[in-house]
PDB file of C-alpha atoms in Angstrom:
ATOM      1  CA  MET L   1      -7.871 -40.287 -39.243  1.00 93.00           C
ATOM      2  CA  LEU L   2      -9.658 -40.357 -41.524  1.00 94.00           C
ATOM      3  CA  ALA L   3     -12.628 -42.967 -41.477  1.00 95.00           C
ATOM      4  CA  LYS L   4     -11.208 -45.420 -43.870  1.00 96.00           C
ATOM      5  CA  THR L   5      -7.932 -45.586 -41.757  1.00 97.00           C
ATOM      6  CA  HIS L   6     -10.086 -45.739 -38.429  1.00 97.00           C
ATOM      7  CA  ILE L   7     -12.232 -48.763 -39.767  1.00 97.00           C
ATOM      8  CA  THR L   8      -9.054 -50.775 -41.202  1.00 97.00           C
ATOM      9  CA  PHE L   9      -7.214 -49.712 -38.324  1.00 98.00           C
ATOM     10  CA  ALA L  10      -8.883 -50.802 -36.029  1.00 98.00           C
ATOM     11  CA  LEU L  11     -10.602 -54.103 -37.997  1.00 97.00           C
ATOM     12  CA  SER L  12      -6.759 -55.540 -38.233  1.00 97.00           C
ATOM     13  CA  LEU L  13      -6.252 -55.195 -34.592  1.00 97.00           C
ATOM     14  CA  THR L  14      -9.004 -56.717 -33.656  1.00 97.00           C
ATOM     15  CA  SER L  15      -8.466 -59.588 -36.293  1.00 95.00           C
ATOM     16  CA  VAL L  16      -4.864 -60.161 -34.691  1.00 95.00           C
ATOM     17  CA  GLY L  17      -6.958 -60.924 -31.128  1.00 94.00           C
ATOM     18  CA  VAL L  18      -9.824 -63.292 -33.123  1.00 93.00           C
ATOM     19  CA  PHE L  19      -6.360 -64.808 -34.958  1.00 92.00           C
ATOM     20  CA  ILE L  20      -5.292 -65.630 -31.443  1.00 92.00           C
ATOM     21  CA  ILE L  21      -8.629 -66.988 -29.967  1.00 91.00           C
ATOM     22  CA  GLN L  22      -9.572 -68.362 -33.079  1.00 87.00           C
ATOM     23  CA  PRO L  23      -7.744 -71.955 -32.138  1.00 86.00           C
ATOM     24  CA  PHE L  24      -9.294 -72.035 -27.923  1.00 92.00           C
ATOM     25  CA  ILE L  25     -12.857 -70.663 -28.779  1.00 89.00           C
ATOM     26  CA  PRO L  26     -14.042 -71.003 -32.528  1.00 86.00           C
ATOM     27  CA  ILE L  27     -15.888 -67.849 -33.664  1.00 86.00           C
ATOM     28  CA  GLU L  28     -18.658 -69.177 -36.463  1.00 86.00           C
ATOM     29  CA  SER L  29     -18.302 -66.990 -39.356  1.00 83.00           C
ATOM     30  CA  ASN L  30     -21.673 -65.287 -39.388  1.00 85.00           C
ATOM     31  CA  HIS L  31     -21.031 -63.953 -35.578  1.00 88.00           C
ATOM     32  CA  LEU L  32     -17.498 -63.338 -36.880  1.00 91.00           C
ATOM     33  CA  LEU L  33     -18.938 -60.560 -39.659  1.00 90.00           C
ATOM     34  CA  ILE L  34     -21.215 -59.306 -37.271  1.00 92.00           C
ATOM     35  CA  PHE L  35     -18.444 -58.365 -34.970  1.00 95.00           C
ATOM     36  CA  TYR L  36     -16.156 -56.848 -37.916  1.00 95.00           C
ATOM     37  CA  PHE L  37     -19.599 -54.780 -38.842  1.00 95.00           C
ATOM     38  CA  ALA L  38     -19.577 -53.491 -35.037  1.00 97.00           C
ATOM     39  CA  VAL L  39     -15.959 -52.956 -34.740  1.00 98.00           C
ATOM     40  CA  ALA L  40     -16.203 -50.527 -38.024  1.00 97.00           C
ATOM     41  CA  PHE L  41     -19.417 -48.954 -37.334  1.00 97.00           C
ATOM     42  CA  GLY L  42     -17.528 -48.318 -33.644  1.00 97.00           C
ATOM     43  CA  ALA L  43     -14.336 -47.091 -35.367  1.00 98.00           C
ATOM     44  CA  ILE L  44     -16.120 -44.405 -37.015  1.00 97.00           C
ATOM     45  CA  PHE L  45     -19.064 -43.474 -34.036  1.00 97.00           C
ATOM     46  CA  PRO L  46     -16.723 -41.211 -31.824  1.00 97.00           C
ATOM     47  CA  ASP L  47     -16.634 -38.424 -34.995  1.00 96.00           C
ATOM     48  CA  ILE L  48     -20.253 -37.872 -35.050  1.00 95.00           C
ATOM     49  CA  ASP L  49     -19.349 -34.716 -33.746  1.00 95.00           C
ATOM     50  CA  GLU L  50     -17.912 -33.352 -37.159  1.00 95.00           C
ATOM     51  CA  PRO L  51     -20.485 -32.345 -39.294  1.00 95.00           C
ATOM     52  CA  HIS L  52     -18.502 -33.124 -42.206  1.00 94.00           C
ATOM     53  CA  SER L  53     -17.061 -36.887 -41.057  1.00 94.00           C
ATOM     54  CA  LYS L  54     -18.518 -39.988 -43.050  1.00 94.00           C
ATOM     55  CA  ILE L  55     -21.034 -40.894 -39.565  1.00 95.00           C
ATOM     56  CA  GLY L  56     -21.575 -37.062 -39.002  1.00 94.00           C
ATOM     57  CA  ARG L  57     -22.813 -36.238 -42.912  1.00 95.00           C
ATOM     58  CA  MET L  58     -25.156 -39.280 -42.024  1.00 94.00           C
ATOM     59  CA  PHE L  59     -26.557 -38.445 -39.299  1.00 94.00           C
ATOM     60  CA  ILE L  60     -26.312 -34.259 -40.075  1.00 92.00           C
ATOM     61  CA  GLY L  61     -28.662 -33.074 -37.367  1.00 93.00           C
ATOM     62  CA  VAL L  62     -26.810 -35.114 -34.407  1.00 94.00           C
ATOM     63  CA  SER L  63     -23.381 -33.840 -35.736  1.00 94.00           C
ATOM     64  CA  HIS L  64     -24.336 -30.515 -35.694  1.00 95.00           C
ATOM     65  CA  LEU L  65     -25.364 -30.416 -32.180  1.00 94.00           C
ATOM     66  CA  MET L  66     -22.594 -32.705 -31.074  1.00 92.00           C
ATOM     67  CA  ASN L  67     -19.662 -30.543 -32.835  1.00 94.00           C
ATOM     68  CA  ALA L  68     -21.740 -27.077 -30.994  1.00 94.00           C
ATOM     69  CA  ILE L  69     -21.577 -28.416 -27.713  1.00 91.00           C
ATOM     70  CA  PHE L  70     -18.908 -30.456 -27.435  1.00 90.00           C
ATOM     71  CA  GLY L  71     -16.300 -29.330 -30.497  1.00 89.00           C
ATOM     72  CA  HIS L  72     -13.935 -32.068 -32.583  1.00 89.00           C
ATOM     73  CA  ARG L  73     -12.679 -34.761 -30.630  1.00 90.00           C
ATOM     74  CA  GLY L  74     -13.965 -33.423 -27.527  1.00 91.00           C
ATOM     75  CA  PHE L  75     -15.959 -35.693 -25.386  1.00 94.00           C
ATOM     76  CA  THR L  76     -16.709 -38.201 -27.957  1.00 95.00           C
ATOM     77  CA  HIS L  77     -13.646 -39.128 -27.714  1.00 95.00           C
ATOM     78  CA  SER L  78     -13.204 -39.371 -24.290  1.00 96.00           C
ATOM     79  CA  LEU L  79     -13.631 -42.341 -21.719  1.00 96.00           C
ATOM     80  CA  PRO L  80     -16.098 -41.116 -19.981  1.00 96.00           C
ATOM     81  CA  PHE L  81     -17.941 -41.296 -22.937  1.00 95.00           C
ATOM     82  CA  ILE L  82     -17.198 -44.708 -23.665  1.00 96.00           C
ATOM     83  CA  ILE L  83     -18.794 -45.834 -19.971  1.00 96.00           C
ATOM     84  CA  ILE L  84     -21.845 -43.746 -20.677  1.00 95.00           C
ATOM     85  CA  LEU L  85     -21.653 -45.920 -24.005  1.00 95.00           C
ATOM     86  CA  ILE L  86     -21.521 -49.131 -22.278  1.00 95.00           C
ATOM     87  CA  LEU L  87     -24.285 -48.272 -19.276  1.00 94.00           C
ATOM     88  CA  LEU L  88     -26.702 -47.274 -22.272  1.00 93.00           C
ATOM     89  CA  LEU L  89     -25.968 -50.365 -24.174  1.00 91.00           C
ATOM     90  CA  MET L  90     -26.566 -51.991 -20.898  1.00 89.00           C
ATOM     91  CA  VAL L  91     -29.583 -51.115 -20.040  1.00 90.00           C
ATOM     92  CA  LEU L  92     -30.616 -51.018 -23.646  1.00 87.00           C
ATOM     93  CA  CYS L  93     -30.064 -54.769 -23.911  1.00 83.00           C
ATOM     94  CA  ASN L  94     -32.160 -55.628 -21.289  1.00 82.00           C
ATOM     95  CA  PHE L  95     -35.335 -54.519 -23.126  1.00 83.00           C
ATOM     96  CA  GLU L  96     -36.709 -58.129 -23.969  1.00 82.00           C
ATOM     97  CA  SER L  97     -38.088 -56.797 -27.251  1.00 81.00           C
ATOM     98  CA  VAL L  98     -34.028 -55.519 -28.324  1.00 80.00           C
ATOM     99  CA  ARG L  99     -33.221 -58.946 -27.418  1.00 78.00           C
ATOM    100  CA  THR L 100     -35.295 -60.718 -29.056  1.00 82.00           C
ATOM    101  CA  PHE L 101     -35.270 -58.370 -32.345  1.00 80.00           C
ATOM    102  CA  ILE L 102     -30.825 -58.445 -32.623  1.00 79.00           C
ATOM    103  CA  ASN L 103     -30.888 -61.777 -31.936  1.00 74.00           C
ATOM    104  CA  GLY L 104     -33.642 -62.955 -34.196  1.00 76.00           C
ATOM    105  CA  PHE L 105     -31.428 -61.769 -36.881  1.00 74.00           C
ATOM    106  CA  TYR L 106     -28.920 -64.446 -35.783  1.00 76.00           C
ATOM    107  CA  GLU L 107     -28.497 -66.744 -32.455  1.00 76.00           C
ATOM    108  CA  ASN L 108     -26.170 -64.223 -29.653  1.00 80.00           C
ATOM    109  CA  ALA L 109     -25.801 -61.435 -32.401  1.00 84.00           C
ATOM    110  CA  LEU L 110     -26.242 -58.695 -29.359  1.00 88.00           C
ATOM    111  CA  VAL L 111     -23.279 -60.083 -28.051  1.00 89.00           C
ATOM    112  CA  PHE L 112     -20.962 -59.543 -31.052  1.00 92.00           C
ATOM    113  CA  LEU L 113     -22.739 -56.354 -32.111  1.00 93.00           C
ATOM    114  CA  VAL L 114     -22.349 -54.675 -28.721  1.00 94.00           C
ATOM    115  CA  SER L 115     -18.868 -55.772 -28.111  1.00 95.00           C
ATOM    116  CA  GLY L 116     -17.564 -54.755 -31.596  1.00 96.00           C
ATOM    117  CA  PHE L 117     -19.308 -51.652 -31.249  1.00 97.00           C
ATOM    118  CA  ILE L 118     -17.439 -50.762 -27.855  1.00 97.00           C
ATOM    119  CA  LEU L 119     -14.122 -51.748 -29.276  1.00 98.00           C
ATOM    120  CA  GLY L 120     -14.053 -50.139 -32.290  1.00 98.00           C
ATOM    121  CA  ASN L 121     -15.028 -47.021 -30.156  1.00 98.00           C
ATOM    122  CA  LEU L 122     -12.099 -47.861 -28.134  1.00 98.00           C
ATOM    123  CA  LEU L 123      -9.858 -47.948 -30.866  1.00 98.00           C
ATOM    124  CA  HIS L 124     -10.852 -45.244 -32.862  1.00 98.00           C
ATOM    125  CA  ILE L 125      -9.398 -42.971 -29.970  1.00 97.00           C
ATOM    126  CA  VAL L 126      -6.143 -45.152 -29.574  1.00 98.00           C
ATOM    127  CA  GLY L 127      -5.737 -44.537 -33.533  1.00 97.00           C
ATOM    128  CA  ASP L 128      -6.395 -40.521 -33.017  1.00 97.00           C
ATOM    129  CA  MET L 129      -3.755 -40.429 -30.301  1.00 97.00           C
ATOM    130  CA  MET L 130      -1.106 -41.548 -32.888  1.00 97.00           C
ATOM    131  CA  THR L 131      -1.842 -38.420 -34.399  1.00 96.00           C
ATOM    132  CA  LEU L 132      -0.529 -34.860 -34.181  1.00 96.00           C
ATOM    133  CA  SER L 133      -3.712 -33.091 -32.555  1.00 94.00           C
ATOM    134  CA  GLY L 134      -3.992 -35.979 -29.775  1.00 95.00           C
ATOM    135  CA  VAL L 135      -6.927 -36.817 -27.689  1.00 96.00           C
ATOM    136  CA  PRO L 136      -8.189 -35.224 -24.200  1.00 95.00           C
ATOM    137  CA  ILE L 137      -9.221 -39.110 -22.773  1.00 96.00           C
ATOM    138  CA  PHE L 138     -10.507 -37.612 -19.309  1.00 96.00           C
ATOM    139  CA  LEU L 139     -12.568 -34.788 -20.852  1.00 92.00           C
ATOM    140  CA  PRO L 140     -14.831 -33.662 -19.038  1.00 91.00           C
ATOM    141  CA  PHE L 141     -11.922 -33.838 -16.134  1.00 95.00           C
ATOM    142  CA  LYS L 142      -8.908 -32.570 -17.781  1.00 95.00           C
ATOM    143  CA  SER L 143      -8.271 -31.410 -21.419  1.00 93.00           C
ATOM    144  CA  LYS L 144      -4.763 -32.208 -21.513  1.00 96.00           C
ATOM    145  CA  LYS L 145      -4.808 -34.392 -24.576  1.00 96.00           C
ATOM    146  CA  TYR L 146      -2.798 -37.593 -24.964  1.00 97.00           C
ATOM    147  CA  PHE L 147      -0.495 -39.364 -27.496  1.00 97.00           C
ATOM    148  CA  VAL L 148       0.379 -43.390 -28.093  1.00 97.00           C
ATOM    149  CA  LEU L 149       3.351 -42.346 -30.171  1.00 96.00           C
ATOM    150  CA  PRO L 150       6.661 -40.198 -29.639  1.00 96.00           C
ATOM    151  CA  LYS L 151       6.275 -36.708 -31.546  1.00 96.00           C
ATOM    152  CA  ALA L 152       8.432 -37.950 -34.415  1.00 96.00           C
ATOM    153  CA  LEU L 153       6.393 -40.639 -35.415  1.00 96.00           C
ATOM    154  CA  ARG L 154       2.789 -39.030 -35.040  1.00 96.00           C
ATOM    155  CA  PHE L 155       0.990 -38.082 -38.589  1.00 96.00           C
ATOM    156  CA  ARG L 156      -1.032 -35.409 -39.734  1.00 95.00           C
ATOM    157  CA  THR L 157      -5.065 -36.346 -40.359  1.00 93.00           C
ATOM    158  CA  SER L 158      -5.344 -36.758 -44.191  1.00 92.00           C
ATOM    159  CA  GLY L 159      -1.774 -36.735 -44.471  1.00 94.00           C
ATOM    160  CA  LEU L 160      -0.051 -39.838 -46.550  1.00 96.00           C
ATOM    161  CA  ALA L 161       0.940 -41.069 -43.140  1.00 96.00           C
ATOM    162  CA  ASP L 162      -2.705 -41.493 -42.667  1.00 96.00           C
ATOM    163  CA  GLN L 163      -3.422 -42.814 -46.464  1.00 95.00           C
ATOM    164  CA  VAL L 164      -0.508 -45.505 -46.485  1.00 97.00           C
ATOM    165  CA  ILE L 165      -1.743 -46.865 -43.358  1.00 97.00           C
ATOM    166  CA  ALA L 166      -5.259 -47.543 -44.082  1.00 96.00           C
ATOM    167  CA  TYR L 167      -4.036 -49.254 -46.996  1.00 96.00           C
ATOM    168  CA  ILE L 168      -1.281 -51.499 -45.165  1.00 97.00           C
ATOM    169  CA  CYS L 169      -4.098 -52.100 -41.995  1.00 97.00           C
ATOM    170  CA  GLY L 170      -6.800 -53.309 -45.127  1.00 95.00           C
ATOM    171  CA  ALA L 171      -4.400 -55.896 -46.692  1.00 94.00           C
ATOM    172  CA  PHE L 172      -3.074 -57.244 -43.016  1.00 95.00           C
ATOM    173  CA  PHE L 173      -6.928 -57.557 -42.058  1.00 94.00           C
ATOM    174  CA  LEU L 174      -7.703 -59.378 -45.453  1.00 91.00           C
ATOM    175  CA  GLY L 175      -4.408 -61.752 -45.220  1.00 91.00           C
ATOM    176  CA  ILE L 176      -5.083 -62.450 -41.756  1.00 91.00           C
ATOM    177  CA  ASN L 177      -8.801 -63.300 -42.259  1.00 87.00           C
ATOM    178  CA  VAL L 178      -7.251 -65.012 -44.787  1.00 84.00           C
ATOM    179  CA  MET L 179      -5.566 -67.701 -42.307  1.00 82.00           C
ATOM    180  CA  ILE L 180      -8.750 -67.462 -40.022  1.00 78.00           C
ATOM    181  CA  ASN L 181     -11.414 -68.267 -42.278  1.00 75.00           C
ATOM    182  CA  PRO L 182     -10.777 -68.763 -46.361  1.00 69.00           C
ATOM    183  CA  ASN L 183     -14.604 -69.106 -46.498  1.00 69.00           C
ATOM    184  CA  MET L 184     -15.312 -66.037 -45.027  1.00 62.00           C
ATOM    185  CA  VAL L 185     -13.146 -64.201 -47.212  1.00 56.00           C
ATOM    186  CA  HIS L 186     -14.158 -65.549 -50.587  1.00 60.00           C
ATOM    187  CA  SER L 187     -17.819 -64.338 -49.329  1.00 58.00           C
ATOM    188  CA  LEU L 188     -16.777 -60.927 -48.503  1.00 56.00           C
ATOM    189  CA  LYS L 189     -16.135 -60.685 -52.401  1.00 56.00           C
ATOM    190  CA  GLY L 190     -19.227 -59.632 -53.571  1.00 51.00           C
ATOM    191  CA  VAL L 191     -19.685 -56.810 -50.395  1.00 49.00           C
ATOM    192  CA  LEU L 192     -16.365 -55.334 -51.362  1.00 48.00           C
TER     193      LEU L 192
END
């Protein structure tokens, strides 16, 4: 998947969950924006192993190193990688200075940042499991590639289906957020 498809796919699926829980557990607009930002960043993060990806170009040295060690769609696209990320974030979040710094921007922001980032990473993997290439989700223990769609429905990265999915998911994300919180979408006009 392209970066824009990963982002819109992750945000659209996340917004369904938000839409379902919002009547029972209201989420403030600021928290929701923080959460969506973290989901979007998490949705492109596994591609740090590809120097030509959006995130790979942002962290070019790290990206080349990750690619040399793991290749693209290798370890950063696996469940063991997600578990390591969770453990690292748990350790990082235990430092009082980190909690104070991040929550200083907005109360309880850390919870929304961490959970959104992990969810975005997971949805990235699910998205790549829809493509022709698949994902070795149990690497380094098992190199078999897994898919979530039947072979006939899988698509090529950057192909027409990838583009169409990006735009449909983007429209869906905006549409569902109008229902969740019309004021938040209005405040996004300056950002978009």
